Amino acid sequence: MRTQVGIIGAGPAGLMLALLLRREGIDAVVLESRSRAYVEQRVRAGLLEQWARDLLVEIGAGDRLQREGMVHDGIRLSCLGRLHAIDFRALVGRTVTIYDQKEVVKDLIALLIERGGEVLFEAEATAVDGITRDAPAIRFRHGGAETTLDCDIVAGCDGFHGIARPAIPDGVLTVYERGYPFGWLGILSESPPPSDELIYAYHERGFALFSMRAPTVSRLYLQCAPDEDVERWSDARIFDELETRLGGSCALARGRVLQKGVTPMRSVVVEPMQHGRLFLAGDSAHIQPPTGAKGMNLAFADVVYLSRALVAHYRQGRSDGLDAYSRTCLDRVWKAQRFSWFMTQLLHRFPDETAFDRRRQLADITYLAGSTAAATALAENYSGLPLA
């Protein structure tokens, strides 16, 4: 097989890149190790920054998004029994949209296939060769046969545990990483959310997040140990703890629990995000705590930058965009990491914290609630910094 750009991974990054390239007449083939059904049902958070929502509409993948996406003007901070509003629309003129990542993936797959794009499901990439030469190749298994995809460029969009990042030789990459001494116990509940906006709650017993997936379906999270045994948490115990951490700031409806699980948290950035003709995007290159809601948005930003560079490469013979890809992406990535860390340390309880730390957190929250300048900085970062 032969194409111009070989893309490993049919997540948001890989699919968006394929669509952006197809729009510009650049050939690409997407290889995905899982089945289409698995990919379309894979549960992930789904919050879109304003520009990312606009991008989906612009490329033609926004019909369902515009009908079903839940637009939010801001967030609420819950602390000491009070709700504090951070109004993004009023502060920076932008909003965010709740729309499940699996629904985004469904829309992108359907559009890519409709436009004649090539996606091979159950095609497991096993090796990437020749990335420092002019003729890289991706070896993969599909339909019981070993096959090679020859290409000009390889885009590694296959997540942190994929094969793309390890294809870069030892000594080339620097990995920046930090773990967190907690995770999130999350449930999907058949109940209306407690507010029309997301609630980020600070409480002496730990952080809680009150989100939604539909007007009658809530997505709720509790800070917990990273290795928490979910079987120890009955539905009643979870709702009791959620009510406690809301601190009486608003009422919480209870409902049938549809899903339950624990998500560990970590921060990872690899530098550079490119080597030779291999370019990393999305979780292949960076992971951040979900507190800042940056995962899918950063993945889209990466491939917007990469698609621009590839268009200049194929249309004008320019290499400056490709050469600067890592530097351009990492500027945004580190700003997103900074914001995700800010939100995480603002609202979570740390095992080694002191009374001073707790008082400082409360001062941060009350400062945000009372300062237009501080609230504007949060709104700007949360709703999405402009693309370079």
Coordinates of C-alpha atoms in Angstrom, one line a residue:
M1 CA 0.0 0.0 0.0
R2 CA 1.1 3.5 -0.7
T3 CA -0.2 7.0 0.6
Q4 CA 1.2 10.4 1.3
V5 CA 0.5 10.5 5.1
G6 CA 0.1 7.3 7.2
I7 CA -1.9 7.9 10.3
I8 CA -1.8 5.5 13.2
G9 CA -4.9 5.7 15.4
A10 CA -8.5 6.5 14.7
G11 CA -9.1 8.7 17.7
P12 CA -10.0 12.4 17.5
A13 CA -6.5 13.4 16.5
G14 CA -6.0 10.8 13.7
L15 CA -9.5 11.3 12.3
M16 CA -9.4 15.1 12.3
L17 CA -6.0 15.1 10.7
A18 CA -7.3 12.8 7.9
L19 CA -10.3 15.0 7.3
L20 CA -8.2 18.2 7.2
L21 CA -5.8 16.6 4.7
R22 CA -8.6 15.2 2.6
R23 CA -10.1 18.7 2.3
E24 CA -6.7 19.9 0.9
G25 CA -6.4 17.0 -1.6
I26 CA -3.6 15.2 0.4
D27 CA -4.0 11.4 0.6
A28 CA -4.0 9.7 4.0
V29 CA -4.7 6.2 5.3
V30 CA -5.8 5.7 8.9
L31 CA -4.8 2.5 10.7
E32 CA -6.8 1.5 13.8
S33 CA -6.0 -1.6 15.8
R34 CA -9.6 -1.8 17.3
S35 CA -12.9 -2.5 15.6
R36 CA -15.1 0.4 14.5
A37 CA -17.7 -0.6 17.1
Y38 CA -15.1 -0.5 19.9
V39 CA -13.8 2.9 18.9
E40 CA -17.2 4.4 18.6
Q41 CA -18.2 3.3 22.1
R42 CA -14.9 4.1 23.9
V43 CA -15.9 6.3 26.9
R44 CA -13.9 9.5 27.2
A45 CA -14.6 13.0 28.5
G46 CA -16.1 15.3 26.0
L47 CA -15.7 19.0 26.5
L48 CA -15.0 21.2 23.5
E49 CA -13.4 24.6 23.6
Q50 CA -15.1 27.3 21.5
W51 CA -12.6 27.1 18.6
A52 CA -12.7 23.2 18.6
R53 CA -16.5 23.3 18.3
D54 CA -16.3 25.8 15.5
L55 CA -13.7 23.6 13.7
L56 CA -16.0 20.6 13.8
V57 CA -18.8 22.7 12.3
E58 CA -16.5 24.2 9.7
I59 CA -15.3 20.8 8.4
G60 CA -18.9 19.5 8.1
A61 CA -18.9 17.3 11.2
G62 CA -21.1 19.6 13.3
D63 CA -24.7 18.7 12.5
R64 CA -25.4 16.5 15.5
L65 CA -23.1 18.6 17.7
Q66 CA -25.2 21.7 17.0
R67 CA -28.4 19.8 17.8
E68 CA -27.3 17.7 20.8
G69 CA -24.2 19.5 22.3
M70 CA -24.8 21.3 25.6
V71 CA -23.4 24.8 25.4
H72 CA -22.1 26.3 28.7
D73 CA -21.5 29.9 29.4
G74 CA -19.2 29.2 32.2
I75 CA -18.6 27.1 35.3
R76 CA -19.4 27.3 39.0
L77 CA -17.0 27.0 41.9
S78 CA -18.5 25.4 45.1
C79 CA -16.8 26.3 48.4
L80 CA -18.0 26.6 52.0
G81 CA -21.6 26.1 50.9
R82 CA -21.7 28.8 48.3
L83 CA -21.6 28.7 44.5
H84 CA -19.5 31.3 42.6
A85 CA -20.1 31.8 38.9
I86 CA -17.3 32.2 36.4
D87 CA -19.1 33.5 33.3
F88 CA -17.0 32.9 30.2
R89 CA -19.4 34.5 27.8
A90 CA -19.4 37.8 29.8
L91 CA -15.7 37.7 30.5
V92 CA -14.2 36.7 27.2
G93 CA -17.1 36.3 24.8
R94 CA -16.7 32.5 24.5
T95 CA -18.4 29.3 25.6
V96 CA -17.6 25.6 25.9
T97 CA -19.7 22.6 24.7
I98 CA -20.3 19.3 26.4
Y99 CA -20.5 16.6 23.7
D100 CA -19.2 13.0 24.3
Q101 CA -15.9 12.2 22.7
K102 CA -17.4 9.0 21.4
E103 CA -20.0 11.0 19.6
V104 CA -17.3 13.2 18.1
V105 CA -15.5 10.1 16.9
K106 CA -18.7 8.7 15.4
D107 CA -19.2 11.9 13.5
L108 CA -15.6 12.1 12.2
I109 CA -15.6 8.5 11.1
A110 CA -18.9 8.8 9.2
L111 CA -17.8 12.0 7.5
L112 CA -14.3 10.7 6.5
I113 CA -15.9 7.6 5.0
E114 CA -18.6 9.6 3.2
R115 CA -15.8 11.8 1.7
G116 CA -13.9 8.8 0.4
G117 CA -11.3 8.6 3.1
E118 CA -9.6 5.3 4.0
V119 CA -9.8 4.0 7.5
L120 CA -8.7 0.4 8.2
F121 CA -10.2 -1.0 11.4
E122 CA -8.7 -4.0 13.1
A123 CA -5.4 -3.0 11.4
E124 CA -2.7 -3.3 14.2
A125 CA 0.4 -1.3 13.5
T126 CA 3.4 -3.3 14.6
A127 CA 6.4 -1.2 13.6
V128 CA 7.4 2.1 12.0
D129 CA 10.5 2.0 9.8
G130 CA 12.6 4.5 8.0
I131 CA 11.5 7.6 9.7
T132 CA 14.9 9.3 9.3
R133 CA 14.9 8.5 5.6
D134 CA 12.8 9.7 2.7
A135 CA 10.6 6.6 2.6
P136 CA 9.1 5.7 6.0
A137 CA 6.8 2.7 6.3
I138 CA 4.3 1.3 8.8
R139 CA 4.1 -2.4 9.1
F140 CA 0.7 -3.7 10.3
R141 CA -1.5 -6.8 10.5
H142 CA -4.9 -6.7 8.9
G143 CA -7.3 -9.6 7.9
G144 CA -4.7 -12.2 9.1
A145 CA -2.0 -10.8 6.7
E146 CA 1.2 -8.8 7.3
T147 CA 1.1 -5.6 5.2
T148 CA 3.2 -2.5 4.8
L149 CA 2.0 1.0 4.2
D150 CA 4.6 3.1 2.5
C151 CA 4.2 6.9 3.0
D152 CA 6.0 10.2 3.0
I153 CA 5.0 11.1 6.6
V154 CA 3.9 9.1 9.6
A155 CA 1.5 10.7 12.1
G156 CA 1.5 8.9 15.5
C157 CA -2.0 9.5 16.9
D158 CA -2.2 6.1 18.7
G159 CA -2.1 7.2 22.4
F160 CA 0.5 7.0 25.1
H161 CA 0.7 3.1 24.9
G162 CA 0.8 3.0 21.1
I163 CA 3.8 2.1 18.9
A164 CA 4.6 5.6 17.5
R165 CA 6.3 7.2 20.4
P166 CA 8.6 4.2 21.2
A167 CA 9.6 4.2 17.5
I168 CA 11.7 7.3 18.3
P169 CA 15.2 6.1 19.5
D170 CA 16.3 6.3 23.1
G171 CA 18.2 9.4 23.8
V172 CA 16.1 11.6 21.4
L173 CA 13.1 12.1 23.7
T174 CA 12.9 13.9 27.0
V175 CA 9.9 12.8 29.1
Y176 CA 8.5 15.2 31.7
E177 CA 6.2 13.4 34.0
R178 CA 4.5 13.7 37.4
G179 CA 2.0 11.5 39.1
Y180 CA -0.7 12.5 41.5
P181 CA -1.6 10.9 44.9
F182 CA -5.3 10.6 43.9
G183 CA -7.7 9.6 41.2
W184 CA -11.3 10.3 40.3
L185 CA -14.2 7.9 41.1
G186 CA -16.7 8.6 38.4
I187 CA -20.3 7.6 37.8
L188 CA -22.8 8.1 35.0
S189 CA -26.2 8.6 36.7
E190 CA -29.7 8.6 35.3
S191 CA -30.5 11.9 37.0
P192 CA -30.7 15.6 36.2
P193 CA -27.5 17.6 36.9
P194 CA -27.6 19.8 40.0
S195 CA -26.9 23.0 37.9
D196 CA -27.1 24.2 34.4
E197 CA -23.3 24.7 34.5
L198 CA -20.4 22.4 35.6
I199 CA -19.7 22.6 39.3
Y200 CA -16.1 22.3 40.6
A201 CA -16.3 21.7 44.3
Y202 CA -13.7 22.2 46.9
H203 CA -14.3 20.5 50.3
E204 CA -12.2 19.4 53.2
R205 CA -12.9 15.8 52.3
G206 CA -11.7 16.2 48.7
F207 CA -12.6 17.5 45.3
A208 CA -15.9 16.7 43.4
L209 CA -17.0 17.6 39.9
F210 CA -20.7 17.8 38.8
S211 CA -21.0 17.5 35.1
M212 CA -23.6 16.2 32.6
R213 CA -24.1 14.2 29.5
A214 CA -27.7 15.2 28.8
P215 CA -30.5 17.1 30.6
T216 CA -31.4 13.9 32.4
V217 CA -28.0 12.2 32.7
S218 CA -25.2 13.4 35.1
R219 CA -21.5 12.7 35.0
L220 CA -20.2 12.9 38.6
Y221 CA -16.8 12.5 40.1
L222 CA -15.2 12.2 43.5
Q223 CA -11.5 12.6 44.5
C224 CA -10.3 9.2 45.7
A225 CA -7.2 7.1 46.2
P226 CA -5.6 6.2 42.8
D227 CA -6.0 2.5 43.5
E228 CA -9.5 2.8 45.0
D229 CA -11.5 -0.4 45.0
V230 CA -14.7 0.7 43.3
E231 CA -16.6 -2.3 44.8
R232 CA -16.3 -0.6 48.2
W233 CA -18.5 2.2 46.9
S234 CA -22.2 1.4 46.8
D235 CA -24.4 3.8 44.9
A236 CA -25.8 5.2 48.1
R237 CA -22.4 5.8 49.6
I238 CA -21.3 7.7 46.4
F239 CA -24.4 9.9 46.4
D240 CA -24.0 10.6 50.2
E241 CA -20.4 11.7 49.6
L242 CA -21.3 13.8 46.6
E243 CA -23.9 15.6 48.7
T244 CA -21.4 16.2 51.5
R245 CA -18.8 17.7 49.1
L246 CA -21.4 20.0 47.5
G247 CA -21.7 21.4 51.0
G248 CA -25.3 22.5 50.7
S249 CA -24.5 24.9 47.8
C250 CA -27.3 23.3 45.8
A251 CA -29.5 20.2 45.7
L252 CA -28.4 16.9 44.2
A253 CA -30.9 14.5 42.6
R254 CA -30.2 10.8 42.9
G255 CA -30.7 8.3 40.1
R256 CA -29.8 4.9 38.7
V257 CA -26.1 4.5 38.3
L258 CA -25.3 3.4 34.7
Q259 CA -21.4 3.3 34.9
K260 CA -18.8 3.4 37.6
G261 CA -15.0 3.4 37.5
V262 CA -11.8 5.0 38.8
T263 CA -9.5 7.1 36.7
P264 CA -5.9 7.7 37.8
M265 CA -4.3 11.0 37.1
R266 CA -0.9 12.1 35.7
S267 CA 0.9 14.7 33.7
V268 CA 3.2 13.7 30.8
V269 CA 4.9 15.7 28.1
V270 CA 7.5 14.4 25.6
E271 CA 9.9 16.6 23.8
P272 CA 10.4 16.9 20.9
M273 CA 7.1 15.8 19.3
Q274 CA 8.8 14.8 16.1
H275 CA 11.7 12.9 14.8
G276 CA 12.6 12.7 11.1
R277 CA 9.4 12.0 9.3
L278 CA 7.4 10.9 12.4
F279 CA 5.1 13.4 14.1
L280 CA 3.3 12.7 17.4
A281 CA -0.1 14.2 18.2
G282 CA -2.5 14.0 21.0
D283 CA -2.0 11.5 23.9
S284 CA 1.0 10.0 22.1
A285 CA 2.9 13.2 23.1
H286 CA 1.1 14.6 26.2
I287 CA -1.4 13.7 28.9
Q288 CA -2.8 16.1 31.5
P289 CA -5.2 15.9 34.4
P290 CA -8.8 16.1 33.4
T291 CA -9.4 19.0 35.7
G292 CA -8.5 21.5 32.9
A293 CA -10.6 19.6 30.2
K294 CA -7.8 19.9 27.7
G295 CA -7.3 16.4 26.2
M296 CA -9.4 16.4 23.0
N297 CA -8.8 20.1 22.5
L298 CA -5.0 19.7 22.5
A299 CA -5.2 16.7 20.2
F300 CA -7.2 18.9 17.7
A301 CA -4.7 21.7 18.0
D302 CA -1.8 19.4 17.3
V303 CA -3.3 18.2 14.0
V304 CA -4.4 21.6 12.9
Y305 CA -0.7 22.7 13.2
L306 CA 0.4 19.5 11.5
S307 CA -2.1 19.8 8.6
R308 CA -1.1 23.4 8.0
A309 CA 2.6 22.3 7.8
L310 CA 1.8 19.5 5.5
V311 CA -0.2 21.7 3.1
A312 CA 2.7 24.1 2.9
H313 CA 5.0 21.1 2.3
Y314 CA 3.0 19.6 -0.5
R315 CA 1.7 22.7 -2.1
Q316 CA 4.7 25.0 -1.9
G317 CA 7.6 22.7 -1.1
R318 CA 8.2 24.4 2.2
S319 CA 9.6 22.6 5.2
D320 CA 9.6 25.4 7.8
G321 CA 6.2 24.4 9.2
L322 CA 7.2 20.8 9.6
D323 CA 10.5 21.8 11.2
A324 CA 8.7 24.0 13.7
Y325 CA 5.9 21.6 14.4
S326 CA 7.1 20.4 17.8
R327 CA 8.0 23.9 19.0
T328 CA 4.7 25.3 17.9
C329 CA 2.7 22.5 19.6
L330 CA 4.7 22.5 22.8
D331 CA 4.1 26.2 23.4
R332 CA 0.3 25.4 23.7
V333 CA 0.8 22.1 25.4
W334 CA 2.8 23.6 28.3
K335 CA 0.2 26.4 28.7
A336 CA -2.5 23.7 28.9
Q337 CA -0.4 21.7 31.4
R338 CA 0.1 24.8 33.5
F339 CA -3.7 25.5 33.6
S340 CA -4.5 21.8 34.3
W341 CA -2.1 21.9 37.2
F342 CA -3.5 25.2 38.4
M343 CA -7.1 23.8 38.5
T344 CA -5.9 20.5 40.1
Q345 CA -3.9 22.1 43.0
L346 CA -6.6 24.7 43.5
L347 CA -9.4 22.2 44.2
H348 CA -7.8 18.8 45.4
R349 CA -6.7 17.8 48.8
F350 CA -3.1 16.5 48.9
P351 CA -1.9 14.0 51.5
D352 CA 1.1 16.1 52.7
E353 CA -0.7 19.5 52.7
T354 CA -0.7 21.7 55.8
A355 CA -3.2 24.0 57.4
F356 CA -1.4 26.8 55.6
D357 CA -2.0 25.1 52.2
R358 CA -5.7 24.8 52.9
R359 CA -6.0 28.4 53.9
R360 CA -4.1 29.4 50.7
Q361 CA -6.5 27.3 48.6
L362 CA -9.5 29.1 50.1
A363 CA -7.9 32.4 49.5
D364 CA -7.3 31.4 45.8
I365 CA -11.0 30.5 45.4
T366 CA -12.3 33.6 47.1
Y367 CA -9.9 35.7 45.0
L368 CA -11.3 34.1 41.8
A369 CA -14.8 34.7 43.0
G370 CA -14.2 38.3 43.7
S371 CA -11.7 39.4 41.0
T372 CA -12.7 40.1 37.5
A373 CA -9.1 39.9 36.4
A374 CA -8.5 36.5 38.0
A375 CA -11.8 35.2 36.6
T376 CA -11.0 36.4 33.1
A377 CA -7.7 34.6 33.1
L378 CA -9.5 31.4 34.1
A379 CA -12.2 31.9 31.5
E380 CA -9.6 32.6 28.8
N381 CA -7.7 29.4 29.5
Y382 CA -10.7 27.1 30.1
S383 CA -12.6 28.2 27.0
G384 CA -9.5 27.9 24.8
L385 CA -6.5 30.0 24.0
P386 CA -6.4 31.2 20.3
L387 CA -4.4 29.0 17.9
A388 CA -1.0 30.4 16.9

